[in-house]
Amino acid sequence: MVGPMTRRALLGTSAATLALAPWKMNSAWAADQNKDTELREAARAIPLVSDCDVIVCGGGPAGIAAAISAARSGAKVRLFECHGCLGGVWTSGMLSFVIDAAKPGLNAEITAKLDALGAKMTDYRKSDDSHYVYDVEGMKYLLETLFDELKIDYVYHSRVVAVEKDSNNRVRAIVTESKSGREAWAAPVFIDTTGDGDVGALAGCQWQFGEDKTCPCQPMSLMGIIAADAAALAEYDTAQTSANKDRLREEMLRAGVEPSYAKPTLWNFGHGVAAVMINHEYGVEPFDAAQVTRATVNARRELYHITQALKKTGGMWENIRLVATAEQIGVRDGRRIQGRYEVSVNDVIAGIRHDDAICRSHFSVDVHAATQEQNRKAAYGSKGVKAKPFDIPLRALIAAEVDGLLMAGRCISGDFFAHASYRVTGNAVAMGEAAGVAAALSAQKQMLPHQLPWIAVATQLETVRNQADNNALLAASRP
């Protein structure tokens, strides 16, 4: 259903009223006493669409899982993505590497279907499917195929810019901006899978960022794809041994350049092509566009300079070339939205179990150095936190301060150290599955997510994961 909604009515009860930037595109501007420092937009009608059950904001690993599991649970789903493909850091971020993916459900299905496409390149150090390298274009193709098969409505190049709440503090609608202009979208339930918790922040939720109030945060990295002699890429392939990180750094130092990341990583695709993660951008706030822009430019220059320096050394690097850099820089640290449970470092140390567990993180606490100086001493480590496999409960995926909003991925409710483990994409997929199921049930039962009986969520989540497991078996059995 489409109907006009005035901007004043749309944002009148929204935390976004104060969060909106002062520049707003409209032909009718009203001057005021602060005419030299701001422009005020006149009230206007915004088209409001109310034709789906679940709206997913962000198409990364958590977002695609949320949309797929909600659709498989019978919901009509719409997803908005700010870049030009599904997959987020997997695709527009060109990550090329999945971590902590040996989990039932969609993780297994994606792994098997990538393998069937010839797009699952190698298992990490010849292990199981916990960690593996994949082909980025194959991942794009697979995810769009899954969405189209399920008739999920998805829109690229659209960013959420405002959130409207009703008088009961329930999220009622989001506002997006794109080439189609400013549009409003209503639904019974919403899922924030933006990575940086954009929707939760616009809705007025409290959030944390970084390690403490001084906000030392994990650095960003821009992925690149290189072409070089096949023998060189095979020799320095990180998937074979972690010692190749130090050997690759020695090659860069021999070429006269010091990488900003002291453990440069290369994942060999074969046929003379590899993905590289060789830079760190320190102290960048992911919700500051100017900072992210400068970090992206700095990182891209570093990738180019390093490959050019290696080329000048000749020998096995004579034919090296930087083929592509990612559309988006990889963000490790963003907002963590306050939920109805906060996953903590104590949970990690104790290996805590929950009755409403939706997945289990098996990854270590992985904290990358916050500065270049610290990086030279230790590029990453656990800061003394010894992790045991720990559960993530559904409550950590439900916003505490507004109703009708779920989170999945790295913006769920947790502290810095727990986040340093669960932020990897295998966990993001599992979280997305659970959020999608809860959202679909919430819409169908006309209940808020926190009101759902756990047995209903657990039963449907098992059904969805069993279906995905069966799809994985089918994919693996086809010649």
mmCIF file with all atom_site columns, N, CA and C in Angstrom, residues 33-95:
data_model
loop_
_atom_site.group_PDB
_atom_site.id
_atom_site.type_symbol
_atom_site.label_atom_id
_atom_site.label_alt_id
_atom_site.label_comp_id
_atom_site.label_asym_id
_atom_site.label_entity_id
_atom_site.label_seq_id
_atom_site.pdbx_PDB_ins_code
_atom_site.Cartn_x
_atom_site.Cartn_y
_atom_site.Cartn_z
_atom_site.occupancy
_atom_site.B_iso_or_equiv
_atom_site.pdbx_formal_charge
_atom_site.auth_seq_id
_atom_site.auth_comp_id
_atom_site.auth_asym_id
_atom_site.auth_atom_id
_atom_site.pdbx_PDB_model_num
ATOM 1   N N  . GLN A 1 33 ? 16.820 32.394  11.355 1.00 0.00 ? 33 GLN A N  1
ATOM 2   C CA . GLN A 1 33 ? 17.821 33.287  11.938 1.00 0.00 ? 33 GLN A CA 1
ATOM 3   C C  . GLN A 1 33 ? 19.234 32.739  11.800 1.00 0.00 ? 33 GLN A C  1
ATOM 4   N N  . ASN A 1 34 ? 19.370 31.439  11.562 1.00 0.00 ? 34 ASN A N  1
ATOM 5   C CA . ASN A 1 34 ? 20.701 30.850  11.402 1.00 0.00 ? 34 ASN A CA 1
ATOM 6   C C  . ASN A 1 34 ? 21.014 30.597  9.935  1.00 0.00 ? 34 ASN A C  1
ATOM 7   N N  . LYS A 1 35 ? 20.609 31.517  9.083  1.00 0.00 ? 35 LYS A N  1
ATOM 8   C CA . LYS A 1 35 ? 20.707 31.280  7.643  1.00 0.00 ? 35 LYS A CA 1
ATOM 9   C C  . LYS A 1 35 ? 22.135 31.049  7.162  1.00 0.00 ? 35 LYS A C  1
ATOM 10  N N  . ASP A 1 36 ? 23.122 31.536  7.906  1.00 0.00 ? 36 ASP A N  1
ATOM 11  C CA . ASP A 1 36 ? 24.501 31.358  7.465  1.00 0.00 ? 36 ASP A CA 1
ATOM 12  C C  . ASP A 1 36 ? 25.093 30.007  7.881  1.00 0.00 ? 36 ASP A C  1
ATOM 13  N N  . THR A 1 37 ? 24.398 29.271  8.754  1.00 0.00 ? 37 THR A N  1
ATOM 14  C CA . THR A 1 37 ? 24.951 28.009  9.240  1.00 0.00 ? 37 THR A CA 1
ATOM 15  C C  . THR A 1 37 ? 24.072 26.799  8.972  1.00 0.00 ? 37 THR A C  1
ATOM 16  N N  . GLU A 1 38 ? 22.829 27.014  8.565  1.00 0.00 ? 38 GLU A N  1
ATOM 17  C CA . GLU A 1 38 ? 21.983 25.866  8.275  1.00 0.00 ? 38 GLU A CA 1
ATOM 18  C C  . GLU A 1 38 ? 20.883 26.235  7.300  1.00 0.00 ? 38 GLU A C  1
ATOM 19  N N  . LEU A 1 39 ? 20.342 25.228  6.670  1.00 0.00 ? 39 LEU A N  1
ATOM 20  C CA . LEU A 1 39 ? 19.185 25.368  5.794  1.00 0.00 ? 39 LEU A CA 1
ATOM 21  C C  . LEU A 1 39 ? 18.093 24.466  6.340  1.00 0.00 ? 39 LEU A C  1
ATOM 22  N N  . ARG A 1 40 ? 16.861 24.966  6.327  1.00 0.00 ? 40 ARG A N  1
ATOM 23  C CA . ARG A 1 40 ? 15.742 24.177  6.819  1.00 0.00 ? 40 ARG A CA 1
ATOM 24  C C  . ARG A 1 40 ? 14.818 23.800  5.675  1.00 0.00 ? 40 ARG A C  1
ATOM 25  N N  . GLU A 1 41 ? 14.466 22.528  5.674  1.00 0.00 ? 41 GLU A N  1
ATOM 26  C CA . GLU A 1 41 ? 13.627 22.001  4.615  1.00 0.00 ? 41 GLU A CA 1
ATOM 27  C C  . GLU A 1 41 ? 12.160 22.144  4.993  1.00 0.00 ? 41 GLU A C  1
ATOM 28  N N  . ALA A 1 42 ? 11.375 22.606  4.045  1.00 0.00 ? 42 ALA A N  1
ATOM 29  C CA . ALA A 1 42 ? 9.944  22.722  4.289  1.00 0.00 ? 42 ALA A CA 1
ATOM 30  C C  . ALA A 1 42 ? 9.313  21.345  4.396  1.00 0.00 ? 42 ALA A C  1
ATOM 31  N N  . ALA A 1 43 ? 8.209  21.249  5.161  1.00 0.00 ? 43 ALA A N  1
ATOM 32  C CA . ALA A 1 43 ? 7.491  19.974  5.277  1.00 0.00 ? 43 ALA A CA 1
ATOM 33  C C  . ALA A 1 43 ? 7.016  19.524  3.906  1.00 0.00 ? 43 ALA A C  1
ATOM 34  N N  . ARG A 1 44 ? 7.066  18.209  3.672  1.00 0.00 ? 44 ARG A N  1
ATOM 35  C CA . ARG A 1 44 ? 6.643  17.670  2.391  1.00 0.00 ? 44 ARG A CA 1
ATOM 36  C C  . ARG A 1 44 ? 6.125  16.257  2.579  1.00 0.00 ? 44 ARG A C  1
ATOM 37  N N  . ALA A 1 45 ? 5.371  15.782  1.627  1.00 0.00 ? 45 ALA A N  1
ATOM 38  C CA . ALA A 1 45 ? 4.850  14.424  1.678  1.00 0.00 ? 45 ALA A CA 1
ATOM 39  C C  . ALA A 1 45 ? 5.879  13.447  1.130  1.00 0.00 ? 45 ALA A C  1
ATOM 40  N N  . ILE A 1 46 ? 6.035  12.317  1.815  1.00 0.00 ? 46 ILE A N  1
ATOM 41  C CA . ILE A 1 46 ? 6.950  11.258  1.383  1.00 0.00 ? 46 ILE A CA 1
ATOM 42  C C  . ILE A 1 46 ? 6.114  10.016  1.097  1.00 0.00 ? 46 ILE A C  1
ATOM 43  N N  . PRO A 1 47 ? 6.293  9.384   -0.048 1.00 0.00 ? 47 PRO A N  1
ATOM 44  C CA . PRO A 1 47 ? 5.547  8.147   -0.328 1.00 0.00 ? 47 PRO A CA 1
ATOM 45  C C  . PRO A 1 47 ? 5.831  7.099   0.749  1.00 0.00 ? 47 PRO A C  1
ATOM 46  N N  . LEU A 1 48 ? 4.781  6.462   1.264  1.00 0.00 ? 48 LEU A N  1
ATOM 47  C CA . LEU A 1 48 ? 4.908  5.445   2.295  1.00 0.00 ? 48 LEU A CA 1
ATOM 48  C C  . LEU A 1 48 ? 4.391  4.118   1.753  1.00 0.00 ? 48 LEU A C  1
ATOM 49  N N  . VAL A 1 49 ? 5.255  3.096   1.772  1.00 0.00 ? 49 VAL A N  1
ATOM 50  C CA . VAL A 1 49 ? 4.893  1.771   1.263  1.00 0.00 ? 49 VAL A CA 1
ATOM 51  C C  . VAL A 1 49 ? 4.762  0.813   2.440  1.00 0.00 ? 49 VAL A C  1
ATOM 52  N N  . SER A 1 50 ? 3.654  0.095   2.508  1.00 0.00 ? 50 SER A N  1
ATOM 53  C CA . SER A 1 50 ? 3.389  -0.843  3.603  1.00 0.00 ? 50 SER A CA 1
ATOM 54  C C  . SER A 1 50 ? 2.930  -2.182  3.023  1.00 0.00 ? 50 SER A C  1
ATOM 55  N N  . ASP A 1 51 ? 3.820  -2.893  2.369  1.00 0.00 ? 51 ASP A N  1
ATOM 56  C CA . ASP A 1 51 ? 3.393  -4.097  1.660  1.00 0.00 ? 51 ASP A CA 1
ATOM 57  C C  . ASP A 1 51 ? 4.204  -5.341  1.991  1.00 0.00 ? 51 ASP A C  1
ATOM 58  N N  . CYS A 1 52 ? 4.986  -5.310  3.095  1.00 0.00 ? 52 CYS A N  1
ATOM 59  C CA . CYS A 1 52 ? 5.767  -6.504  3.430  1.00 0.00 ? 52 CYS A CA 1
ATOM 60  C C  . CYS A 1 52 ? 5.720  -6.760  4.934  1.00 0.00 ? 52 CYS A C  1
ATOM 61  N N  . ASP A 1 53 ? 6.204  -7.920  5.327  1.00 0.00 ? 53 ASP A N  1
ATOM 62  C CA . ASP A 1 53 ? 6.197  -8.327  6.732  1.00 0.00 ? 53 ASP A CA 1
ATOM 63  C C  . ASP A 1 53 ? 7.478  -7.956  7.459  1.00 0.00 ? 53 ASP A C  1
ATOM 64  N N  . VAL A 1 54 ? 8.593  -8.060  6.751  1.00 0.00 ? 54 VAL A N  1
ATOM 65  C CA . VAL A 1 54 ? 9.906  -7.861  7.367  1.00 0.00 ? 54 VAL A CA 1
ATOM 66  C C  . VAL A 1 54 ? 10.747 -6.980  6.459  1.00 0.00 ? 54 VAL A C  1
ATOM 67  N N  . ILE A 1 55 ? 11.382 -5.961  7.024  1.00 0.00 ? 55 ILE A N  1
ATOM 68  C CA . ILE A 1 55 ? 12.330 -5.128  6.287  1.00 0.00 ? 55 ILE A CA 1
ATOM 69  C C  . ILE A 1 55 ? 13.721 -5.345  6.879  1.00 0.00 ? 55 ILE A C  1
ATOM 70  N N  . VAL A 1 56 ? 14.651 -5.711  6.020  1.00 0.00 ? 56 VAL A N  1
ATOM 71  C CA . VAL A 1 56 ? 16.044 -5.942  6.406  1.00 0.00 ? 56 VAL A CA 1
ATOM 72  C C  . VAL A 1 56 ? 16.874 -4.781  5.879  1.00 0.00 ? 56 VAL A C  1
ATOM 73  N N  . CYS A 1 57 ? 17.644 -4.162  6.758  1.00 0.00 ? 57 CYS A N  1
ATOM 74  C CA . CYS A 1 57 ? 18.443 -2.989  6.394  1.00 0.00 ? 57 CYS A CA 1
ATOM 75  C C  . CYS A 1 57 ? 19.913 -3.375  6.356  1.00 0.00 ? 57 CYS A C  1
ATOM 76  N N  . GLY A 1 58 ? 20.427 -3.641  5.158  1.00 0.00 ? 58 GLY A N  1
ATOM 77  C CA . GLY A 1 58 ? 21.807 -4.062  4.980  1.00 0.00 ? 58 GLY A CA 1
ATOM 78  C C  . GLY A 1 58 ? 21.886 -5.453  4.410  1.00 0.00 ? 58 GLY A C  1
ATOM 79  N N  . GLY A 1 59 ? 22.644 -5.610  3.310  1.00 0.00 ? 59 GLY A N  1
ATOM 80  C CA . GLY A 1 59 ? 22.698 -6.877  2.591  1.00 0.00 ? 59 GLY A CA 1
ATOM 81  C C  . GLY A 1 59 ? 23.988 -7.631  2.749  1.00 0.00 ? 59 GLY A C  1
ATOM 82  N N  . GLY A 1 60 ? 24.677 -7.486  3.904  1.00 0.00 ? 60 GLY A N  1
ATOM 83  C CA . GLY A 1 60 ? 25.889 -8.247  4.159  1.00 0.00 ? 60 GLY A CA 1
ATOM 84  C C  . GLY A 1 60 ? 25.574 -9.668  4.590  1.00 0.00 ? 60 GLY A C  1
ATOM 85  N N  . PRO A 1 61 ? 26.565 -10.406 5.109  1.00 0.00 ? 61 PRO A N  1
ATOM 86  C CA . PRO A 1 61 ? 26.335 -11.801 5.504  1.00 0.00 ? 61 PRO A CA 1
ATOM 87  C C  . PRO A 1 61 ? 25.167 -11.980 6.467  1.00 0.00 ? 61 PRO A C  1
ATOM 88  N N  . ALA A 1 62 ? 25.031 -11.090 7.448  1.00 0.00 ? 62 ALA A N  1
ATOM 89  C CA . ALA A 1 62 ? 23.896 -11.183 8.374  1.00 0.00 ? 62 ALA A CA 1
ATOM 90  C C  . ALA A 1 62 ? 22.596 -10.837 7.674  1.00 0.00 ? 62 ALA A C  1
ATOM 91  N N  . GLY A 1 63 ? 22.613 -9.818  6.827  1.00 0.00 ? 63 GLY A N  1
ATOM 92  C CA . GLY A 1 63 ? 21.399 -9.376  6.150  1.00 0.00 ? 63 GLY A CA 1
ATOM 93  C C  . GLY A 1 63 ? 20.855 -10.391 5.167  1.00 0.00 ? 63 GLY A C  1
ATOM 94  N N  . ILE A 1 64 ? 21.740 -11.001 4.380  1.00 0.00 ? 64 ILE A N  1
ATOM 95  C CA . ILE A 1 64 ? 21.244 -11.986 3.411  1.00 0.00 ? 64 ILE A CA 1
ATOM 96  C C  . ILE A 1 64 ? 20.664 -13.199 4.139  1.00 0.00 ? 64 ILE A C  1
ATOM 97  N N  . ALA A 1 65 ? 21.294 -13.587 5.258  1.00 0.00 ? 65 ALA A N  1
ATOM 98  C CA . ALA A 1 65 ? 20.787 -14.718 6.033  1.00 0.00 ? 65 ALA A CA 1
ATOM 99  C C  . ALA A 1 65 ? 19.435 -14.393 6.654  1.00 0.00 ? 65 ALA A C  1
ATOM 100 N N  . ALA A 1 66 ? 19.288 -13.169 7.168  1.00 0.00 ? 66 ALA A N  1
ATOM 101 C CA . ALA A 1 66 ? 18.019 -12.753 7.768  1.00 0.00 ? 66 ALA A CA 1
ATOM 102 C C  . ALA A 1 66 ? 16.907 -12.769 6.728  1.00 0.00 ? 66 ALA A C  1
ATOM 103 N N  . ALA A 1 67 ? 17.178 -12.235 5.554  1.00 0.00 ? 67 ALA A N  1
ATOM 104 C CA . ALA A 1 67 ? 16.164 -12.174 4.500  1.00 0.00 ? 67 ALA A CA 1
ATOM 105 C C  . ALA A 1 67 ? 15.767 -13.574 4.035  1.00 0.00 ? 67 ALA A C  1
ATOM 106 N N  . ILE A 1 68 ? 16.755 -14.440 3.831  1.00 0.00 ? 68 ILE A N  1
ATOM 107 C CA . ILE A 1 68 ? 16.481 -15.799 3.345  1.00 0.00 ? 68 ILE A CA 1
ATOM 108 C C  . ILE A 1 68 ? 15.684 -16.591 4.377  1.00 0.00 ? 68 ILE A C  1
ATOM 109 N N  . SER A 1 69 ? 16.091 -16.532 5.644  1.00 0.00 ? 69 SER A N  1
ATOM 110 C CA . SER A 1 69 ? 15.389 -17.321 6.662  1.00 0.00 ? 69 SER A CA 1
ATOM 111 C C  . SER A 1 69 ? 13.993 -16.772 6.923  1.00 0.00 ? 69 SER A C  1
ATOM 112 N N  . ALA A 1 70 ? 13.813 -15.454 6.837  1.00 0.00 ? 70 ALA A N  1
ATOM 113 C CA . ALA A 1 70 ? 12.472 -14.881 6.995  1.00 0.00 ? 70 ALA A CA 1
ATOM 114 C C  . ALA A 1 70 ? 11.574 -15.320 5.849  1.00 0.00 ? 70 ALA A C  1
ATOM 115 N N  . ALA A 1 71 ? 12.105 -15.299 4.621  1.00 0.00 ? 71 ALA A N  1
ATOM 116 C CA . ALA A 1 71 ? 11.318 -15.722 3.461  1.00 0.00 ? 71 ALA A CA 1
ATOM 117 C C  . ALA A 1 71 ? 10.966 -17.210 3.555  1.00 0.00 ? 71 ALA A C  1
ATOM 118 N N  . ARG A 1 72 ? 11.921 -18.028 3.987  1.00 0.00 ? 72 ARG A N  1
ATOM 119 C CA . ARG A 1 72 ? 11.654 -19.457 4.125  1.00 0.00 ? 72 ARG A CA 1
ATOM 120 C C  . ARG A 1 72 ? 10.707 -19.756 5.288  1.00 0.00 ? 72 ARG A C  1
ATOM 121 N N  . SER A 1 73 ? 10.499 -18.761 6.147  1.00 0.00 ? 73 SER A N  1
ATOM 122 C CA . SER A 1 73 ? 9.525  -18.897 7.234  1.00 0.00 ? 73 SER A CA 1
ATOM 123 C C  . SER A 1 73 ? 8.163  -18.331 6.852  1.00 0.00 ? 73 SER A C  1
ATOM 124 N N  . GLY A 1 74 ? 8.004  -17.966 5.583  1.00 0.00 ? 74 GLY A N  1
ATOM 125 C CA . GLY A 1 74 ? 6.711  -17.533 5.092  1.00 0.00 ? 74 GLY A CA 1
ATOM 126 C C  . GLY A 1 74 ? 6.468  -16.046 5.065  1.00 0.00 ? 74 GLY A C  1
ATOM 127 N N  . ALA A 1 75 ? 7.486  -15.240 5.370  1.00 0.00 ? 75 ALA A N  1
ATOM 128 C CA . ALA A 1 75 ? 7.307  -13.786 5.388  1.00 0.00 ? 75 ALA A CA 1
ATOM 129 C C  . ALA A 1 75 ? 7.579  -13.176 4.021  1.00 0.00 ? 75 ALA A C  1
ATOM 130 N N  . LYS A 1 76 ? 6.902  -12.074 3.743  1.00 0.00 ? 76 LYS A N  1
ATOM 131 C CA . LYS A 1 76 ? 7.241  -11.259 2.578  1.00 0.00 ? 76 LYS A CA 1
ATOM 132 C C  . LYS A 1 76 ? 8.323  -10.285 3.021  1.00 0.00 ? 76 LYS A C  1
ATOM 133 N N  . VAL A 1 77 ? 9.453  -10.292 2.309  1.00 0.00 ? 77 VAL A N  1
ATOM 134 C CA . VAL A 1 77 ? 10.660 -9.616  2.784  1.00 0.00 ? 77 VAL A CA 1
ATOM 135 C C  . VAL A 1 77 ? 11.131 -8.574  1.769  1.00 0.00 ? 77 VAL A C  1
ATOM 136 N N  . ARG A 1 78 ? 11.578 -7.436  2.294  1.00 0.00 ? 78 ARG A N  1
ATOM 137 C CA . ARG A 1 78 ? 12.256 -6.436  1.470  1.00 0.00 ? 78 ARG A CA 1
ATOM 138 C C  . ARG A 1 78 ? 13.583 -6.105  2.135  1.00 0.00 ? 78 ARG A C  1
ATOM 139 N N  . LEU A 1 79 ? 14.638 -5.995  1.310  1.00 0.00 ? 79 LEU A N  1
ATOM 140 C CA . LEU A 1 79 ? 15.976 -5.672  1.823  1.00 0.00 ? 79 LEU A CA 1
ATOM 141 C C  . LEU A 1 79 ? 16.538 -4.468  1.092  1.00 0.00 ? 79 LEU A C  1
ATOM 142 N N  . PHE A 1 80 ? 17.192 -3.597  1.846  1.00 0.00 ? 80 PHE A N  1
ATOM 143 C CA . PHE A 1 80 ? 17.862 -2.429  1.279  1.00 0.00 ? 80 PHE A CA 1
ATOM 144 C C  . PHE A 1 80 ? 19.373 -2.558  1.489  1.00 0.00 ? 80 PHE A C  1
ATOM 145 N N  . GLU A 1 81 ? 20.131 -2.291  0.419  1.00 0.00 ? 81 GLU A N  1
ATOM 146 C CA . GLU A 1 81 ? 21.589 -2.389  0.461  1.00 0.00 ? 81 GLU A CA 1
ATOM 147 C C  . GLU A 1 81 ? 22.183 -1.129  -0.159 1.00 0.00 ? 81 GLU A C  1
ATOM 148 N N  . CYS A 1 82 ? 23.197 -0.564  0.502  1.00 0.00 ? 82 CYS A N  1
ATOM 149 C CA . CYS A 1 82 ? 23.749 0.717   0.042  1.00 0.00 ? 82 CYS A CA 1
ATOM 150 C C  . CYS A 1 82 ? 24.749 0.568   -1.107 1.00 0.00 ? 82 CYS A C  1
ATOM 151 N N  . HIS A 1 83 ? 25.246 -0.658  -1.351 1.00 0.00 ? 83 HIS A N  1
ATOM 152 C CA . HIS A 1 83 ? 26.156 -0.874  -2.472 1.00 0.00 ? 83 HIS A CA 1
ATOM 153 C C  . HIS A 1 83 ? 25.448 -1.593  -3.615 1.00 0.00 ? 83 HIS A C  1
ATOM 154 N N  . GLY A 1 84 ? 26.204 -2.070  -4.587 1.00 0.00 ? 84 GLY A N  1
ATOM 155 C CA . GLY A 1 84 ? 25.600 -2.596  -5.810 1.00 0.00 ? 84 GLY A CA 1
ATOM 156 C C  . GLY A 1 84 ? 25.548 -4.097  -5.926 1.00 0.00 ? 84 GLY A C  1
ATOM 157 N N  . CYS A 1 85 ? 25.577 -4.817  -4.801 1.00 0.00 ? 85 CYS A N  1
ATOM 158 C CA . CYS A 1 85 ? 25.479 -6.276  -4.828 1.00 0.00 ? 85 CYS A CA 1
ATOM 159 C C  . CYS A 1 85 ? 25.096 -6.759  -3.442 1.00 0.00 ? 85 CYS A C  1
ATOM 160 N N  . LEU A 1 86 ? 24.641 -7.992  -3.361 1.00 0.00 ? 86 LEU A N  1
ATOM 161 C CA . LEU A 1 86 ? 24.420 -8.636  -2.075 1.00 0.00 ? 86 LEU A CA 1
ATOM 162 C C  . LEU A 1 86 ? 25.744 -9.191  -1.552 1.00 0.00 ? 86 LEU A C  1
ATOM 163 N N  . GLY A 1 87 ? 25.845 -9.296  -0.238 1.00 0.00 ? 87 GLY A N  1
ATOM 164 C CA . GLY A 1 87 ? 27.027 -9.914  0.353  1.00 0.00 ? 87 GLY A CA 1
ATOM 165 C C  . GLY A 1 87 ? 27.862 -9.004  1.225  1.00 0.00 ? 87 GLY A C  1
ATOM 166 N N  . GLY A 1 88 ? 27.729 -7.678  1.067  1.00 0.00 ? 88 GLY A N  1
ATOM 167 C CA . GLY A 1 88 ? 28.471 -6.762  1.930  1.00 0.00 ? 88 GLY A CA 1
ATOM 168 C C  . GLY A 1 88 ? 29.962 -6.982  1.876  1.00 0.00 ? 88 GLY A C  1
ATOM 169 N N  . VAL A 1 89 ? 30.564 -7.212  3.034  1.00 0.00 ? 89 VAL A N  1
ATOM 170 C CA . VAL A 1 89 ? 32.016 -7.372  3.099  1.00 0.00 ? 89 VAL A CA 1
ATOM 171 C C  . VAL A 1 89 ? 32.489 -8.580  2.298  1.00 0.00 ? 89 VAL A C  1
ATOM 172 N N  . TRP A 1 90 ? 31.620 -9.570  2.093  1.00 0.00 ? 90 TRP A N  1
ATOM 173 C CA . TRP A 1 90 ? 31.981 -10.724 1.267  1.00 0.00 ? 90 TRP A CA 1
ATOM 174 C C  . TRP A 1 90 ? 32.216 -10.333 -0.192 1.00 0.00 ? 90 TRP A C  1
ATOM 175 N N  . THR A 1 91 ? 31.470 -9.341  -0.680 1.00 0.00 ? 91 THR A N  1
ATOM 176 C CA . THR A 1 91 ? 31.440 -9.048  -2.121 1.00 0.00 ? 91 THR A CA 1
ATOM 177 C C  . THR A 1 91 ? 31.897 -7.633  -2.431 1.00 0.00 ? 91 THR A C  1
ATOM 178 N N  . SER A 1 92 ? 31.126 -6.628  -2.026 1.00 0.00 ? 92 SER A N  1
ATOM 179 C CA . SER A 1 92 ? 31.591 -5.253  -2.254 1.00 0.00 ? 92 SER A CA 1
ATOM 180 C C  . SER A 1 92 ? 32.843 -4.973  -1.435 1.00 0.00 ? 92 SER A C  1
ATOM 181 N N  . GLY A 1 93 ? 33.039 -5.717  -0.333 1.00 0.00 ? 93 GLY A N  1
ATOM 182 C CA . GLY A 1 93 ? 34.268 -5.616  0.456  1.00 0.00 ? 93 GLY A CA 1
ATOM 183 C C  . GLY A 1 93 ? 35.347 -6.585  0.023  1.00 0.00 ? 93 GLY A C  1
ATOM 184 N N  . MET A 1 94 ? 35.034 -7.508  -0.904 1.00 0.00 ? 94 MET A N  1
ATOM 185 C CA . MET A 1 94 ? 35.991 -8.466  -1.483 1.00 0.00 ? 94 MET A CA 1
ATOM 186 C C  . MET A 1 94 ? 36.793 -9.233  -0.430 1.00 0.00 ? 94 MET A C  1
ATOM 187 N N  . LEU A 1 95 ? 36.177 -9.554  0.691  1.00 0.00 ? 95 LEU A N  1
ATOM 188 C CA . LEU A 1 95 ? 36.903 -10.205 1.776  1.00 0.00 ? 95 LEU A CA 1
ATOM 189 C C  . LEU A 1 95 ? 37.575 -11.494 1.324  1.00 0.00 ? 95 LEU A C  1
#
